[in-house]
Short mmCIF file of C-alpha atoms and ligand atoms in Angstrom, two decimals:
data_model
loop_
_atom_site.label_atom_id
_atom_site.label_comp_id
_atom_site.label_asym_id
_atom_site.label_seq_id
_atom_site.Cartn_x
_atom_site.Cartn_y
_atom_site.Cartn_z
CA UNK J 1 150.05 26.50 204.83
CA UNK J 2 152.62 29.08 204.38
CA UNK J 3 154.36 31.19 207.07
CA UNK J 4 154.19 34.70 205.34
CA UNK J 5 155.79 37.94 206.09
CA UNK J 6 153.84 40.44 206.99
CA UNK J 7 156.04 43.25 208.58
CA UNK J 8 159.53 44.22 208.74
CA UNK J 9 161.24 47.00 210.94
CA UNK J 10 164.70 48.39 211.96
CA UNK J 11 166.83 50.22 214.57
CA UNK J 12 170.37 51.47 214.40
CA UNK J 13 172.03 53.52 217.58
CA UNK J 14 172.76 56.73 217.43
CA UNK J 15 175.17 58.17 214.39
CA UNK J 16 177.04 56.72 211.96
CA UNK J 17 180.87 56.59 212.37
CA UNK J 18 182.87 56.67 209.42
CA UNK J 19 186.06 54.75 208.31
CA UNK J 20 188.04 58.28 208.91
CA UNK J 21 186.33 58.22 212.78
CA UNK J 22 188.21 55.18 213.71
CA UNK J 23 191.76 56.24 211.97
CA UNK J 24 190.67 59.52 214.52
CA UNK J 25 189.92 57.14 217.24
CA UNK J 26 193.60 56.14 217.13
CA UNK J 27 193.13 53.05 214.94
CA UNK J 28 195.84 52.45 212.27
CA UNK J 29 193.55 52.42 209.56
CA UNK J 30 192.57 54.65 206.78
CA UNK J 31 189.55 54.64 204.49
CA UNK J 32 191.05 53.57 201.50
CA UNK J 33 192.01 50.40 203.20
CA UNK J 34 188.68 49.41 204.51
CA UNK J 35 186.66 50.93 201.18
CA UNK J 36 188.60 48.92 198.86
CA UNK J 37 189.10 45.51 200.79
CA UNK J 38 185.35 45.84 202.40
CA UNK J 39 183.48 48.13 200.95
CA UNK J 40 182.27 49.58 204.25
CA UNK J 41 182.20 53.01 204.88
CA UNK J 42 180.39 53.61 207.68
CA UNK J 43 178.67 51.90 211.00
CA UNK J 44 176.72 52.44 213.82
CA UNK J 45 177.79 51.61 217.47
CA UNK J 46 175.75 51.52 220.42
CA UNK J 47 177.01 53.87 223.26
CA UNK J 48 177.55 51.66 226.14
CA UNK J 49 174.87 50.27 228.25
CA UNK J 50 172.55 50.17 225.10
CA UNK J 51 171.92 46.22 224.66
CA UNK J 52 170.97 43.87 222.21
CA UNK J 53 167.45 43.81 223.97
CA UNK J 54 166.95 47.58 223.32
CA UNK J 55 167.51 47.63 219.86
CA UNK J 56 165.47 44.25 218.89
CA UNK J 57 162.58 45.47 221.02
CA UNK J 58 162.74 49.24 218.91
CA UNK J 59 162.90 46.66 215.48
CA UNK J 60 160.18 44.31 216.75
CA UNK J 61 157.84 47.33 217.63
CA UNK J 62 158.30 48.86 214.01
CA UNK J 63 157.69 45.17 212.45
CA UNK J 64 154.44 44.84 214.65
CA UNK J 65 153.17 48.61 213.33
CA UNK J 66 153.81 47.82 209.55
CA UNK J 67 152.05 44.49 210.11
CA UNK J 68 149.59 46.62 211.99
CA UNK J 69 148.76 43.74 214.75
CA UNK J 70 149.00 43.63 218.84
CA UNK J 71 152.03 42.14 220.09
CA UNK J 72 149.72 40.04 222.39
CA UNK J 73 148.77 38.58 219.42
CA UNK J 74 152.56 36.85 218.56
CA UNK J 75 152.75 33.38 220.03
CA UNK J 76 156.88 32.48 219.38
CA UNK J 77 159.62 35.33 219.98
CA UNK J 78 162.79 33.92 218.48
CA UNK J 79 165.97 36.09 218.99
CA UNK J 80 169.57 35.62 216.50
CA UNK J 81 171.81 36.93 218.47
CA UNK J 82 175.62 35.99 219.75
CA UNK J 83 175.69 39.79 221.66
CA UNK J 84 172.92 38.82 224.36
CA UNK J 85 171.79 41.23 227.33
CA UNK J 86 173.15 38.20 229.56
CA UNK J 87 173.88 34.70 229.91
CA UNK J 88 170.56 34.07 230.95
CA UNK J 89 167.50 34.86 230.49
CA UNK J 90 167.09 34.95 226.74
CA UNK J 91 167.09 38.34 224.59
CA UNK J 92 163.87 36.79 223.17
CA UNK J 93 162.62 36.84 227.14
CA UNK J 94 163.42 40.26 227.65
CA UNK J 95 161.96 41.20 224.91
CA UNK J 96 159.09 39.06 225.49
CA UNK J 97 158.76 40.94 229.20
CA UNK J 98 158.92 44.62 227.43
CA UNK J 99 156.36 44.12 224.71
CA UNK J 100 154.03 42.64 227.48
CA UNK J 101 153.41 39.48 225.63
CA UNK J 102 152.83 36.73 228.27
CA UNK J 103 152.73 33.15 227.41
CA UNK J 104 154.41 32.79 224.25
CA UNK J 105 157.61 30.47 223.21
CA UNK J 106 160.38 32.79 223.23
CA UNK J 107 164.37 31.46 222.92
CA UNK J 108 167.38 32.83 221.44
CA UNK J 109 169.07 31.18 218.60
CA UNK J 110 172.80 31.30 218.44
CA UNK J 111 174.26 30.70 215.06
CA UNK J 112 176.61 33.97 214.53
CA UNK J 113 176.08 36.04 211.39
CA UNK J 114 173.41 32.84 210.18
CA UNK J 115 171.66 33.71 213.21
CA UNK J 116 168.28 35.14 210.84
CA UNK J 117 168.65 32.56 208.43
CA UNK J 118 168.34 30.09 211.14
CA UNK J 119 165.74 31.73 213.25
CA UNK J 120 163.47 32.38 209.85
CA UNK J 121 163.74 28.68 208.85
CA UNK J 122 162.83 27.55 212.67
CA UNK J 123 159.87 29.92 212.73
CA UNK J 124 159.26 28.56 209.43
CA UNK J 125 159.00 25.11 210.78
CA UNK J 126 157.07 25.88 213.89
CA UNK J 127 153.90 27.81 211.49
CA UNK J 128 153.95 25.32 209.46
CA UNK J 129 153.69 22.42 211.56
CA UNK J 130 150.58 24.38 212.76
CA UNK J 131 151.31 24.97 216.57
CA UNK J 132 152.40 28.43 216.23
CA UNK J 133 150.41 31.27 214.01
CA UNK J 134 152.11 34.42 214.29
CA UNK J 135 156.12 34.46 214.36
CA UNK J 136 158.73 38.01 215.57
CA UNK J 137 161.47 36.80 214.25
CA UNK J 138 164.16 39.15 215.78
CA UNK J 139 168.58 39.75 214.90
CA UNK J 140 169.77 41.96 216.93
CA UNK J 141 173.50 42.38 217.73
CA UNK J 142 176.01 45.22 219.72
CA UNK J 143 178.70 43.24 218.22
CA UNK J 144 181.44 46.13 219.47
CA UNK J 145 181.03 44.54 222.87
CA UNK J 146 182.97 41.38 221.86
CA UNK J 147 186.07 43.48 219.65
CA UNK J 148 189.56 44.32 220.06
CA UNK J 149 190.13 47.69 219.13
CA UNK J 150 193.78 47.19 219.19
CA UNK J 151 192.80 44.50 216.19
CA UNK J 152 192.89 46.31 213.21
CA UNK J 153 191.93 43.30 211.09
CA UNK J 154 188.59 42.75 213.02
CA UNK J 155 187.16 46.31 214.88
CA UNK J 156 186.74 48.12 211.31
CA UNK J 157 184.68 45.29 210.00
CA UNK J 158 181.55 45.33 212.36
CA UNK J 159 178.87 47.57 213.66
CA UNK J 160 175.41 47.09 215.85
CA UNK J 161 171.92 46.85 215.07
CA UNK J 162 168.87 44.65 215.06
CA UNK J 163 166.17 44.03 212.55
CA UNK J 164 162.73 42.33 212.74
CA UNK J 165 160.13 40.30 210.84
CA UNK J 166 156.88 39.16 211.73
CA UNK J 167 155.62 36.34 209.91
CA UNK J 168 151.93 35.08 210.25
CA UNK J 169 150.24 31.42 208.59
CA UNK J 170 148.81 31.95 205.49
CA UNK J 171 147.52 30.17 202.52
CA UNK J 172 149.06 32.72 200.23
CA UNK J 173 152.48 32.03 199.22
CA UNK J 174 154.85 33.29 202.29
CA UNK J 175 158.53 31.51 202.80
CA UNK J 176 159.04 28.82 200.19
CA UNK J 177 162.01 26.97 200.95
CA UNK J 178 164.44 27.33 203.91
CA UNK J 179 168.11 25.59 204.62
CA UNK J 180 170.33 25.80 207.57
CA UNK J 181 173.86 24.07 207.64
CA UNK J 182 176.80 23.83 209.87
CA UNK J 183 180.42 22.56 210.30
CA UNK J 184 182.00 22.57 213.57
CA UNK J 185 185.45 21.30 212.06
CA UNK J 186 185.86 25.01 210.86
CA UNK J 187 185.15 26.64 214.46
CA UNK J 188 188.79 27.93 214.68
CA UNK J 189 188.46 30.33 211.83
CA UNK J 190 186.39 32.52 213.22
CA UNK J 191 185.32 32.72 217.18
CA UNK J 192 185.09 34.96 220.78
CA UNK J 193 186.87 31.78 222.37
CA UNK J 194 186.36 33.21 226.36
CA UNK J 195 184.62 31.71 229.04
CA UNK J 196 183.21 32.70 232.36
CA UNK J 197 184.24 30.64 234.87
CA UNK J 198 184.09 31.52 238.39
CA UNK J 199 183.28 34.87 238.08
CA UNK J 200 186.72 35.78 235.86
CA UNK J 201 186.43 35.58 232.22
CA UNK J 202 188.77 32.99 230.71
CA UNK J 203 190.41 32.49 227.55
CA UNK J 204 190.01 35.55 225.32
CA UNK J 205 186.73 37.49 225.05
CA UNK J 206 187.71 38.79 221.68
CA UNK J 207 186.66 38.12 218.04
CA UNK J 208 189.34 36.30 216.14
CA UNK J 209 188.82 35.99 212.79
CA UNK J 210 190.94 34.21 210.33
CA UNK J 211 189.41 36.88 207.24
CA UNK J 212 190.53 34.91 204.17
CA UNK J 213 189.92 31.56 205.01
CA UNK J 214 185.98 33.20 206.25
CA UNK J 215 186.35 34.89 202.87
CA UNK J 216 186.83 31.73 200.85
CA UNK J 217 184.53 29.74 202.89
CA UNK J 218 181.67 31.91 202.63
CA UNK J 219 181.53 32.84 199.19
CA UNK J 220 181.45 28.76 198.09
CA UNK J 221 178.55 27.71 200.95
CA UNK J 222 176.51 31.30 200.04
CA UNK J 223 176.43 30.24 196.26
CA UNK J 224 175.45 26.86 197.47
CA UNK J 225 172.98 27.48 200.12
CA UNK J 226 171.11 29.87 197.61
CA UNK J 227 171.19 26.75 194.75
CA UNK J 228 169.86 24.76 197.34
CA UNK J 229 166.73 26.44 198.25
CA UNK J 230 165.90 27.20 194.74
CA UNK J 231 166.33 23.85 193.74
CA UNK J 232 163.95 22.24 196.78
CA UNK J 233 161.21 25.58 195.87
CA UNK J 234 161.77 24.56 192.45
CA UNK J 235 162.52 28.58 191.10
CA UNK J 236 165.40 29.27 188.85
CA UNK J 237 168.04 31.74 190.82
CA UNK J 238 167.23 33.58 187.95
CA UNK J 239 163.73 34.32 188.71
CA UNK J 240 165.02 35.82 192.09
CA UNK J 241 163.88 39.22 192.10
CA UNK J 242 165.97 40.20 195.56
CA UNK J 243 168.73 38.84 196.40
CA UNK J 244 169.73 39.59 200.13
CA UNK J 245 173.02 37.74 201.77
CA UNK J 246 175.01 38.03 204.57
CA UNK J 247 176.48 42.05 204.61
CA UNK J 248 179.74 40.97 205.99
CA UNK J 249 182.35 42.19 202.66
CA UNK J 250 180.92 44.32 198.95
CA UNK J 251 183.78 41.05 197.45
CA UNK J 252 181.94 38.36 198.95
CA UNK J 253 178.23 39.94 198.57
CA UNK J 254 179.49 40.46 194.29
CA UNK J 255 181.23 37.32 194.17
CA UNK J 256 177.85 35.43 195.27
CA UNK J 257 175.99 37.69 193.20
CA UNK J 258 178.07 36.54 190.22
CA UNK J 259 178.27 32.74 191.13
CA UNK J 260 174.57 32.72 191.14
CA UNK J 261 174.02 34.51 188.27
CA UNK J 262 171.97 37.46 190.00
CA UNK J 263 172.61 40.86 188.38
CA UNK J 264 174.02 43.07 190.77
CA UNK J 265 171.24 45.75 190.60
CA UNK J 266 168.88 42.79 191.81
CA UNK J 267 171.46 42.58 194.94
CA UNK J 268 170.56 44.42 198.28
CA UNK J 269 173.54 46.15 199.97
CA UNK J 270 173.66 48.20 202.92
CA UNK J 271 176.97 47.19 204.10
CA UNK J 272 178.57 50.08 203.25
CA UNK J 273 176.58 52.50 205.66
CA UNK J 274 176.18 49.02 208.27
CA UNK J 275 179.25 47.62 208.35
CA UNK J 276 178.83 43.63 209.24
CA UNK J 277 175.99 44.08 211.90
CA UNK J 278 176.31 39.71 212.30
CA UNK J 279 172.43 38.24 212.54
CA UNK J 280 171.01 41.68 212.39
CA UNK J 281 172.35 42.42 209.26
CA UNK J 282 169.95 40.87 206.93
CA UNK J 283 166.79 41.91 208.49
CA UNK J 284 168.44 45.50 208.46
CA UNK J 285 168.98 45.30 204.60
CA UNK J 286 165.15 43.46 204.25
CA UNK J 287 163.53 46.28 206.03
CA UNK J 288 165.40 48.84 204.31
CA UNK J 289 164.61 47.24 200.61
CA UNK J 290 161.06 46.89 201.74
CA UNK J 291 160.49 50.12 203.21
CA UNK J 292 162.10 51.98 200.14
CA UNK J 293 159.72 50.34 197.71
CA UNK J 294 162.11 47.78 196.16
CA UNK J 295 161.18 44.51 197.56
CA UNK J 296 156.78 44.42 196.59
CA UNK J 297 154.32 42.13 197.14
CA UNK J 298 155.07 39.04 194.37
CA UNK J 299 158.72 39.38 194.86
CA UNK J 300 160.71 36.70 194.83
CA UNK J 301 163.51 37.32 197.90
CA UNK J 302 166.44 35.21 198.74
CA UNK J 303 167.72 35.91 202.49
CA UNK J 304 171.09 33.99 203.30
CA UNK J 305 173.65 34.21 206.28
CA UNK J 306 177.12 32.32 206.86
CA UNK J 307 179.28 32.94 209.98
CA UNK J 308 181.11 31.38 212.90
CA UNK J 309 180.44 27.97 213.55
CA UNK J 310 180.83 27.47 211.23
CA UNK J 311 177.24 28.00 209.92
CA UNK J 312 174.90 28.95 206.76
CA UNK J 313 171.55 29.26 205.37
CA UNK J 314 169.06 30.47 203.31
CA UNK J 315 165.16 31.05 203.05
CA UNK J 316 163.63 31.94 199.76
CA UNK J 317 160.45 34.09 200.13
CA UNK J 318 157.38 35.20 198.31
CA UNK J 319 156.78 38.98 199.34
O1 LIG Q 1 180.40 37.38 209.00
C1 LIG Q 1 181.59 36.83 208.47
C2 LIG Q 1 182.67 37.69 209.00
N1 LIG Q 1 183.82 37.96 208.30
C3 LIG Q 1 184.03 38.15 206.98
O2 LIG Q 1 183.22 37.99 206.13
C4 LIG Q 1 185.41 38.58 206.64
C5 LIG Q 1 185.97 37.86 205.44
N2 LIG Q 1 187.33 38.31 205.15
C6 LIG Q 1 187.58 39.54 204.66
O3 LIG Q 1 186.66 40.31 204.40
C7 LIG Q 1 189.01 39.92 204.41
O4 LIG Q 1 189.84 38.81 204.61
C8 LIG Q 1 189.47 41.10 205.30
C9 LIG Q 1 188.78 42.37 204.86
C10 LIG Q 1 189.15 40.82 206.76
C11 LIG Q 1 190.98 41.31 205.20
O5 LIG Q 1 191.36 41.51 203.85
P1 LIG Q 1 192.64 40.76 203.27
O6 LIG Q 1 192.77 41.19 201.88
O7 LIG Q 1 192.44 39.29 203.55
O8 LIG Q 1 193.79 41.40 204.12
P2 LIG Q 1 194.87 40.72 205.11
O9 LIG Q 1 194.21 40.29 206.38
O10 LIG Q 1 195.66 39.70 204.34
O11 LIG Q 1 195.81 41.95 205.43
C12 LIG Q 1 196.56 42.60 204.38
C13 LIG Q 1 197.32 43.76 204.99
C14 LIG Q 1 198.15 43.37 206.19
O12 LIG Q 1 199.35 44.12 206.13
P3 LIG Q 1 200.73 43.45 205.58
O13 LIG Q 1 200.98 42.28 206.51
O14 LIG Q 1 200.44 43.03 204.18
O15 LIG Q 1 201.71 44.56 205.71
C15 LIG Q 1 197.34 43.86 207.38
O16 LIG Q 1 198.14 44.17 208.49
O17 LIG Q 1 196.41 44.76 205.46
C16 LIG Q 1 196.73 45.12 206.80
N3 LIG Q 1 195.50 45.51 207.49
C17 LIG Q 1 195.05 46.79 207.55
N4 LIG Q 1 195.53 47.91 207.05
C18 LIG Q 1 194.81 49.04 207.28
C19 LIG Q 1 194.63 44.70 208.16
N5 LIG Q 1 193.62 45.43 208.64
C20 LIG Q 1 193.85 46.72 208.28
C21 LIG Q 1 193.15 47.91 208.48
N6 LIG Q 1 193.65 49.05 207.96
N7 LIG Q 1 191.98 47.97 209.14
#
């Protein structure tokens, strides 16, 4: 028994705003800066008041119409997120409550920018154990909520969004191998470390981000975490036919691209119109590569994530 995907979907707020926006903005910036370090050109943001919630539902509601099924029909709603609605209840709930499915598992998973490849390998787990048969497996983040926009080195890299999957059982081929990793030693590098406490926040609600030891960390654990499914699926990474990881930095997308042994016009990229969009940002790029005709049915497709934590992981899929 397989848990295969049958339907992908997307939703980015409103317009994009470009590197040259922000240096307008008042940010000491300039697109030369951010093009050549990042690679990022643009990003969306969500105008306030438009939540996490609000764009996974829009994504989930596309997924459900390309896999042309009722959402009454999903029995587990898992949510990546680290931007929820609240503290409680769960994105996945609210969700849940808008798409008027009753009765199915729904939780939020909270492993940063691995946040998909997490949530894909649980869902994994849960179809093929048999309890569960059809799977929205949700990113969604408004990741401008939790940045300093007086921190150069952080507010240019990041922008909002949400992507969906929906993944069903199957005896055809569907997700082949998944990982999911995580070292807690490395939580300083990179981290909103604020706390509500008595109604006051505490600490500092911020992202901090220590970029080039993130840089160096992710590139070595993407390269590995990609090795590793292959290996356990038992498919050369050069039989990949899609290679999708974490759109954080264009350096650390070629760099894994190169360390694998992937040809770069096998690579998906969309963080230079995205920006780092954090769990949503794979299921962004998916939908996008599926939707334009790239990714087909037969296709080999390697999904990976790595972010605070720290955390990684990977799923390899047969379209
Ligand atoms: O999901 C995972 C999330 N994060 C990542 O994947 C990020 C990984 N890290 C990176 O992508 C890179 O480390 C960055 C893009 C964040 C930074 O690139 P860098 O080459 O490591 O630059 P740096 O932080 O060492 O800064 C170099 C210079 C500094 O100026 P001085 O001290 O050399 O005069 C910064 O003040 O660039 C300056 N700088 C900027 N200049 C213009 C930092 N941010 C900016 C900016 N615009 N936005």
């Amino acid at each position: 028994m397989f848990a295969r995907l049958i339907g992908t979907g997307s939703c980015l707020p409103g317009n994009p705003v470009t590197n040259d926006d922000l240096a307008a903005r008042g940010i000491d910036t300039n697109d030369e800066w951010i093009a050549t370090r990042t690679g990022i050109r643009s990003r969306y943001l969500a105008s306030a008041g438009t939540t996490s919630s609000e764009l996974g539902l829009v994504a989930a509601q596309r997924a459900l119409e390309m896999a042309g099924i009722d959402a009454a029909t999903i029995d587990l709603i898992i949510v990546a997120t680290s931007t929820p609605d609240f503290i409680f209840p769960s994105t996945a709930c609210l969700i849940q409550g808008r798409l008027g499915n009753k009765g199915a598992t729904a939780f939020d998973v909270q492993a940063v920018c691995s946040g998909f490849a997490y949530a894909i390998g649980i869902a994994d787990k849960f179809i093929r154990s048999g309890s569960h048969k059809r799977a929205l497996v949700i990113g969604a983040e408004v990741f401008s909520r939790i940045l300093d926009w007086q921190d150069r080195g952080t507010c240019v890299l990041f922008g909002d969004g949400a992507g969906a999957v929906v993944l069903e059982a199957s005896e055809k081929p569907g997700i082949l191998a998944t990982a999911m990793h995580a070292d807690g030693s490395q939580s300083g590098i990179l981290n909103v470390p604020g706390q509500i406490c008595g109604g006051q926040v505490t600490g500092d609600p911020f992202l901090r981000m220590d970029g080039q030891a993130v840089f160096k960390f992710a590139v070595r654990v993407l390269a590995e975490v990609a090795e590793e499914v292959c290996a356990t699926a038992n498919v050369s990474t050069g039989d990949i036919d899609w290679l999708i990881p974490h759109q954080a930095n264009i350096r650390i997308i070629e760099a894994t691209g190169k360390k694998l042994g992937v040809d770069r016009s096998k690579v998906i990229v969309t963080v230079d119109r995205h920006g780092n969009t954090s769990a949503a940002s794979v299921p962004l790029a998916l939908d996008e590569a599926v939707r334009d005709g790239r990714i087909q049915r037969g296709h080999k497709v390697l999904v990976e994530g790595v972010g605070g934590g720290f955390t990684w992981g990977a799923a390899l899929l047969e379209f």
